[in-house]
mmCIF file of C-alpha atoms in Angstrom:
data_model
loop_
_atom_site.group_PDB
_atom_site.id
_atom_site.type_symbol
_atom_site.label_atom_id
_atom_site.label_comp_id
_atom_site.label_asym_id
_atom_site.label_seq_id
_atom_site.Cartn_x
_atom_site.Cartn_y
_atom_site.Cartn_z
ATOM 1 C CA UNK A 1 -16.352 -39.744 -18.687
ATOM 2 C CA UNK A 2 -13.294 -41.761 -19.683
ATOM 3 C CA UNK A 3 -9.714 -40.566 -19.943
ATOM 4 C CA UNK A 4 -10.012 -40.944 -23.720
ATOM 5 C CA UNK A 5 -12.695 -38.195 -23.763
ATOM 6 C CA UNK A 6 -11.830 -34.535 -24.355
ATOM 7 C CA UNK A 7 -11.821 -32.100 -21.455
ATOM 8 C CA UNK A 8 -15.260 -30.960 -20.230
ATOM 9 C CA UNK A 9 -15.314 -27.948 -17.898
ATOM 10 C CA UNK A 10 -17.624 -26.099 -15.533
ATOM 11 C CA UNK A 11 -16.307 -22.694 -16.674
ATOM 12 C CA UNK A 12 -16.840 -20.249 -18.231
ATOM 13 C CA UNK A 13 -20.621 -20.520 -17.822
ATOM 14 C CA UNK A 14 -22.272 -19.957 -14.451
ATOM 15 C CA UNK A 15 -23.793 -23.427 -14.683
ATOM 16 C CA UNK A 16 -21.610 -26.437 -13.932
ATOM 17 C CA UNK A 17 -21.204 -29.426 -16.207
ATOM 18 C CA UNK A 18 -23.354 -32.421 -15.196
ATOM 19 C CA UNK A 19 -20.418 -34.721 -16.060
ATOM 20 C CA UNK A 20 -17.720 -35.783 -13.594
ATOM 21 C CA UNK A 21 -14.043 -35.828 -14.521
ATOM 22 C CA UNK A 22 -12.591 -39.304 -15.197
ATOM 23 C CA UNK A 23 -11.607 -41.475 -12.246
ATOM 24 C CA UNK A 24 -7.961 -40.840 -11.350
ATOM 25 C CA UNK A 25 -7.834 -37.438 -13.073
ATOM 26 C CA UNK A 26 -7.435 -33.933 -11.655
ATOM 27 C CA UNK A 27 -8.706 -30.895 -13.541
ATOM 28 C CA UNK A 28 -7.713 -27.279 -12.866
ATOM 29 C CA UNK A 29 -10.021 -24.567 -14.212
ATOM 30 C CA UNK A 30 -8.564 -21.062 -13.932
ATOM 31 C CA UNK A 31 -9.713 -17.589 -14.901
ATOM 32 C CA UNK A 32 -10.173 -13.930 -14.108
ATOM 33 C CA UNK A 33 -13.132 -11.539 -14.275
ATOM 34 C CA UNK A 34 -13.766 -7.790 -14.605
ATOM 35 C CA UNK A 35 -17.182 -6.241 -13.866
ATOM 36 C CA UNK A 36 -18.386 -2.660 -14.290
ATOM 37 C CA UNK A 37 -21.426 -1.671 -12.219
ATOM 38 C CA UNK A 38 -23.929 0.994 -13.212
ATOM 39 C CA UNK A 39 -23.024 3.269 -10.285
ATOM 40 C CA UNK A 40 -19.326 3.278 -11.229
ATOM 41 C CA UNK A 41 -17.881 0.470 -9.094
ATOM 42 C CA UNK A 42 -15.219 -1.712 -10.721
ATOM 43 C CA UNK A 43 -14.735 -5.346 -9.689
ATOM 44 C CA UNK A 44 -11.662 -7.475 -10.422
ATOM 45 C CA UNK A 45 -10.738 -10.987 -9.372
ATOM 46 C CA UNK A 46 -7.840 -13.359 -10.079
ATOM 47 C CA UNK A 47 -7.214 -16.143 -10.260
ATOM 48 C CA UNK A 48 -10.461 -18.057 -9.910
ATOM 49 C CA UNK A 49 -9.313 -21.670 -9.672
ATOM 50 C CA UNK A 50 -11.596 -24.670 -9.309
ATOM 51 C CA UNK A 51 -10.002 -28.030 -8.536
ATOM 52 C CA UNK A 52 -11.878 -31.163 -9.629
ATOM 53 C CA UNK A 53 -10.652 -34.641 -8.661
ATOM 54 C CA UNK A 54 -12.197 -37.798 -10.133
ATOM 55 C CA UNK A 55 -12.854 -40.292 -7.316
ATOM 56 C CA UNK A 56 -14.992 -42.962 -8.977
ATOM 57 C CA UNK A 57 -16.791 -43.374 -12.281
ATOM 58 C CA UNK A 58 -19.705 -41.264 -10.981
ATOM 59 C CA UNK A 59 -18.214 -39.037 -8.262
ATOM 60 C CA UNK A 60 -15.706 -36.214 -8.012
ATOM 61 C CA UNK A 61 -14.375 -33.919 -5.300
ATOM 62 C CA UNK A 62 -14.496 -30.257 -6.269
ATOM 63 C CA UNK A 63 -13.635 -26.910 -4.660
ATOM 64 C CA UNK A 64 -12.726 -23.302 -5.434
ATOM 65 C CA UNK A 65 -9.435 -22.329 -3.818
ATOM 66 C CA UNK A 66 -9.299 -18.804 -2.301
ATOM 67 C CA UNK A 67 -8.648 -16.006 -4.790
ATOM 68 C CA UNK A 68 -8.105 -12.233 -4.682
ATOM 69 C CA UNK A 69 -10.988 -9.771 -5.130
ATOM 70 C CA UNK A 70 -10.874 -5.973 -5.493
ATOM 71 C CA UNK A 71 -13.820 -3.530 -5.467
ATOM 72 C CA UNK A 72 -12.994 0.053 -6.464
ATOM 73 C CA UNK A 73 -15.697 2.691 -6.107
ATOM 74 C CA UNK A 74 -15.632 5.738 -8.367
ATOM 75 C CA UNK A 75 -14.902 8.973 -6.515
ATOM 76 C CA UNK A 76 -14.414 7.224 -3.168
ATOM 77 C CA UNK A 77 -11.465 6.102 -1.082
ATOM 78 C CA UNK A 78 -13.667 3.464 0.561
ATOM 79 C CA UNK A 79 -12.390 0.620 -1.612
ATOM 80 C CA UNK A 80 -12.444 -3.038 -0.650
ATOM 81 C CA UNK A 81 -10.064 -5.890 -1.372
ATOM 82 C CA UNK A 82 -9.325 -9.283 0.109
ATOM 83 C CA UNK A 83 -9.387 -13.029 -0.298
ATOM 84 C CA UNK A 84 -12.426 -15.270 -0.692
ATOM 85 C CA UNK A 85 -13.305 -18.351 1.337
ATOM 86 C CA UNK A 86 -12.469 -21.909 0.401
ATOM 87 C CA UNK A 87 -15.669 -22.202 -1.601
ATOM 88 C CA UNK A 88 -17.999 -25.031 -2.613
ATOM 89 C CA UNK A 89 -16.007 -27.886 -1.127
ATOM 90 C CA UNK A 90 -18.187 -30.840 -2.014
ATOM 91 C CA UNK A 91 -18.922 -33.999 -3.938
ATOM 92 C CA UNK A 92 -20.520 -34.168 -7.367
ATOM 93 C CA UNK A 93 -22.554 -37.320 -8.018
ATOM 94 C CA UNK A 94 -23.507 -38.011 -11.643
ATOM 95 C CA UNK A 95 -27.000 -39.505 -11.766
ATOM 96 C CA UNK A 96 -27.382 -39.663 -15.566
ATOM 97 C CA UNK A 97 -27.589 -40.537 -18.279
ATOM 98 C CA UNK A 98 -31.349 -40.890 -17.854
ATOM 99 C CA UNK A 99 -33.276 -42.337 -20.804
ATOM 100 C CA UNK A 100 -29.927 -42.464 -22.665
ATOM 101 C CA UNK A 101 -29.704 -38.687 -23.271
ATOM 102 C CA UNK A 102 -30.462 -36.582 -20.178
ATOM 103 C CA UNK A 103 -27.345 -35.931 -18.104
ATOM 104 C CA UNK A 104 -27.929 -34.929 -14.483
ATOM 105 C CA UNK A 105 -25.816 -34.548 -11.376
ATOM 106 C CA UNK A 106 -26.252 -33.399 -7.775
ATOM 107 C CA UNK A 107 -23.589 -31.335 -5.972
ATOM 108 C CA UNK A 108 -23.886 -30.720 -2.207
ATOM 109 C CA UNK A 109 -21.086 -28.499 -0.900
ATOM 110 C CA UNK A 110 -20.105 -25.947 1.730
ATOM 111 C CA UNK A 111 -18.243 -22.621 1.736
ATOM 112 C CA UNK A 112 -15.623 -22.823 4.505
ATOM 113 C CA UNK A 113 -14.960 -19.415 6.159
ATOM 114 C CA UNK A 114 -11.223 -19.029 5.554
ATOM 115 C CA UNK A 115 -11.241 -15.634 3.779
ATOM 116 C CA UNK A 116 -11.930 -12.006 4.598
ATOM 117 C CA UNK A 117 -15.349 -11.590 6.181
ATOM 118 C CA UNK A 118 -15.998 -8.318 4.332
ATOM 119 C CA UNK A 119 -15.606 -10.193 1.030
ATOM 120 C CA UNK A 120 -17.108 -13.597 1.777
ATOM 121 C CA UNK A 121 -19.646 -12.923 4.518
ATOM 122 C CA UNK A 122 -20.033 -14.581 7.934
ATOM 123 C CA UNK A 123 -19.811 -18.274 8.752
ATOM 124 C CA UNK A 124 -20.093 -21.423 6.695
ATOM 125 C CA UNK A 125 -22.569 -21.454 3.814
ATOM 126 C CA UNK A 126 -24.327 -24.517 2.418
ATOM 127 C CA UNK A 127 -24.771 -24.953 -1.343
ATOM 128 C CA UNK A 128 -26.830 -27.462 -3.339
ATOM 129 C CA UNK A 129 -26.636 -27.524 -7.152
ATOM 130 C CA UNK A 130 -28.295 -29.727 -9.772
ATOM 131 C CA UNK A 131 -26.912 -29.209 -13.313
ATOM 132 C CA UNK A 132 -28.389 -31.007 -16.334
ATOM 133 C CA UNK A 133 -28.011 -31.150 -20.110
ATOM 134 C CA UNK A 134 -29.991 -32.598 -23.007
ATOM 135 C CA UNK A 135 -28.772 -32.871 -26.635
ATOM 136 C CA UNK A 136 -31.155 -31.562 -29.294
ATOM 137 C CA UNK A 137 -28.896 -32.685 -32.160
ATOM 138 C CA UNK A 138 -25.243 -33.446 -32.817
ATOM 139 C CA UNK A 139 -24.471 -29.702 -32.471
ATOM 140 C CA UNK A 140 -27.146 -28.157 -30.252
ATOM 141 C CA UNK A 141 -27.840 -28.765 -26.553
ATOM 142 C CA UNK A 142 -30.073 -27.208 -23.912
ATOM 143 C CA UNK A 143 -28.665 -27.055 -20.413
ATOM 144 C CA UNK A 144 -29.446 -25.633 -17.015
ATOM 145 C CA UNK A 145 -28.824 -25.694 -13.293
ATOM 146 C CA UNK A 146 -30.981 -25.096 -10.235
ATOM 147 C CA UNK A 147 -29.161 -23.990 -7.080
ATOM 148 C CA UNK A 148 -30.009 -23.222 -3.449
ATOM 149 C CA UNK A 149 -27.537 -21.380 -1.180
ATOM 150 C CA UNK A 150 -27.807 -20.743 2.569
ATOM 151 C CA UNK A 151 -26.218 -17.338 3.241
ATOM 152 C CA UNK A 152 -25.400 -15.320 6.382
ATOM 153 C CA UNK A 153 -25.092 -18.361 8.597
ATOM 154 C CA UNK A 154 -28.262 -19.891 7.155
ATOM 155 C CA UNK A 155 -30.473 -16.866 7.858
ATOM 156 C CA UNK A 156 -31.001 -16.046 4.172
ATOM 157 C CA UNK A 157 -31.774 -18.344 1.249
ATOM 158 C CA UNK A 158 -30.678 -17.624 -2.321
ATOM 159 C CA UNK A 159 -32.215 -19.343 -5.363
ATOM 160 C CA UNK A 160 -30.261 -19.414 -8.631
ATOM 161 C CA UNK A 161 -32.111 -20.532 -11.795
ATOM 162 C CA UNK A 162 -29.887 -21.023 -14.844
ATOM 163 C CA UNK A 163 -30.752 -21.887 -18.448
ATOM 164 C CA UNK A 164 -28.326 -22.159 -21.368
ATOM 165 C CA UNK A 165 -28.234 -22.957 -25.082
ATOM 166 C CA UNK A 166 -24.971 -24.445 -26.358
ATOM 167 C CA UNK A 167 -23.729 -25.057 -29.917
ATOM 168 C CA UNK A 168 -20.686 -27.038 -31.034
ATOM 169 C CA UNK A 169 -18.741 -25.479 -33.924
ATOM 170 C CA UNK A 170 -16.554 -28.227 -35.308
ATOM 171 C CA UNK A 171 -14.512 -30.474 -33.017
ATOM 172 C CA UNK A 172 -12.675 -27.802 -31.009
ATOM 173 C CA UNK A 173 -15.050 -24.874 -30.494
ATOM 174 C CA UNK A 174 -18.378 -24.392 -28.750
ATOM 175 C CA UNK A 175 -20.372 -21.243 -27.957
ATOM 176 C CA UNK A 176 -23.216 -20.553 -25.546
ATOM 177 C CA UNK A 177 -25.913 -18.089 -24.510
ATOM 178 C CA UNK A 178 -27.052 -18.186 -20.881
ATOM 179 C CA UNK A 179 -29.508 -16.618 -18.454
ATOM 180 C CA UNK A 180 -28.843 -16.722 -14.704
ATOM 181 C CA UNK A 181 -30.683 -15.145 -11.798
ATOM 182 C CA UNK A 182 -29.757 -14.593 -8.160
ATOM 183 C CA UNK A 183 -32.843 -14.230 -5.943
ATOM 184 C CA UNK A 184 -32.069 -13.665 -2.267
ATOM 185 C CA UNK A 185 -34.358 -13.143 0.709
ATOM 186 C CA UNK A 186 -34.416 -9.517 1.880
ATOM 187 C CA UNK A 187 -32.211 -8.345 -1.007
ATOM 188 C CA UNK A 188 -32.741 -7.058 -4.565
ATOM 189 C CA UNK A 189 -32.604 -9.630 -7.348
ATOM 190 C CA UNK A 190 -29.676 -9.817 -9.748
ATOM 191 C CA UNK A 191 -30.157 -11.156 -13.304
ATOM 192 C CA UNK A 192 -27.613 -11.571 -16.087
ATOM 193 C CA UNK A 193 -27.399 -12.440 -19.767
ATOM 194 C CA UNK A 194 -24.149 -14.258 -20.499
ATOM 195 C CA UNK A 195 -22.353 -15.258 -23.719
ATOM 196 C CA UNK A 196 -19.072 -16.979 -24.459
ATOM 197 C CA UNK A 197 -17.117 -19.755 -26.054
ATOM 198 C CA UNK A 198 -14.344 -22.280 -25.521
ATOM 199 C CA UNK A 199 -11.523 -23.490 -27.751
ATOM 200 C CA UNK A 200 -9.692 -26.772 -27.179
ATOM 201 C CA UNK A 201 -6.012 -26.262 -27.923
ATOM 202 C CA UNK A 202 -5.497 -29.994 -27.329
ATOM 203 C CA UNK A 203 -7.815 -32.741 -26.030
ATOM 204 C CA UNK A 204 -6.922 -31.855 -22.403
ATOM 205 C CA UNK A 205 -6.196 -28.098 -22.820
ATOM 206 C CA UNK A 206 -8.906 -25.452 -23.149
ATOM 207 C CA UNK A 207 -9.103 -21.643 -23.254
ATOM 208 C CA UNK A 208 -12.279 -19.586 -22.867
ATOM 209 C CA UNK A 209 -13.628 -16.077 -23.333
ATOM 210 C CA UNK A 210 -16.959 -14.809 -22.022
ATOM 211 C CA UNK A 211 -18.902 -11.588 -21.455
ATOM 212 C CA UNK A 212 -22.322 -10.470 -20.349
ATOM 213 C CA UNK A 213 -24.730 -7.733 -19.309
ATOM 214 C CA UNK A 214 -27.002 -7.009 -16.373
ATOM 215 C CA UNK A 215 -30.764 -7.186 -16.777
ATOM 216 C CA UNK A 216 -31.695 -5.041 -13.761
ATOM 217 C CA UNK A 217 -30.366 -2.002 -11.888
ATOM 218 C CA UNK A 218 -28.473 -3.932 -9.210
ATOM 219 C CA UNK A 219 -26.603 -6.147 -11.701
ATOM 220 C CA UNK A 220 -23.257 -5.328 -13.325
ATOM 221 C CA UNK A 221 -23.683 -3.115 -16.378
ATOM 222 C CA UNK A 222 -21.200 -5.376 -18.177
ATOM 223 C CA UNK A 223 -18.545 -7.973 -17.420
ATOM 224 C CA UNK A 224 -15.830 -9.863 -19.288
ATOM 225 C CA UNK A 225 -13.518 -12.722 -18.387
ATOM 226 C CA UNK A 226 -11.106 -15.266 -19.756
ATOM 227 C CA UNK A 227 -9.606 -18.517 -18.558
ATOM 228 C CA UNK A 228 -7.505 -21.616 -19.108
ATOM 229 C CA UNK A 229 -8.227 -25.203 -18.047
ATOM 230 C CA UNK A 230 -6.121 -28.369 -18.045
ATOM 231 C CA UNK A 231 -6.738 -32.015 -17.118
ATOM 232 C CA UNK A 232 -4.064 -34.353 -15.734
ATOM 233 C CA UNK A 233 -4.799 -38.063 -16.154
ATOM 234 C CA UNK A 234 -1.832 -39.738 -14.480
ATOM 235 C CA UNK A 235 -3.044 -40.209 -10.926
ATOM 236 C CA UNK A 236 -2.466 -43.719 -9.506
ATOM 237 C CA UNK A 237 -6.065 -45.020 -9.459
#
């Protein structure tokens, strides 16, 4: 991407963009989320903030700064709250475009154990993601991301398949429909259907709204979130 291009964000979808932010730019992607589980537990978090720093034409540094999480169980005083780790500190390398249209990137990263263990789990956790996108027309695109996470100090492996259909509506709006699964060794699967959209207030300012539903008994019954993202282009390189 160049600094003349409009903002392109990872949020609000679960999949990340395969594009890196422009060299010498920093992008802040912020949001909050509410989830309602089928057994009555409520989940809140704020403010999810991902920092993305353009290093070269094809690489960026990215990370999620720690944010607050609260789990409130219906009819129980055994509630849980705390702060997450410094998550997914890593480098995105943009491989594409391949054959002029297919965009692809690879993102190795690590979760650094700085937060509450009851929230984030034990030890460092390795993450490898590979997001991609392919335009079907000037308005429609298919997208996806394959991810592998090493959890519980590397003792458990989680696979996350993600597929998404995106449609541009004019110059400022786009909407999406997404499927994502979380398949972990020795744990029930979690699968979600996810929908949302973004609106560009200005070329470097974006707001988003998204919601979704669980597809199995262990998933949230429903969730909704919103966010705001901004790109700064005045770094000295």
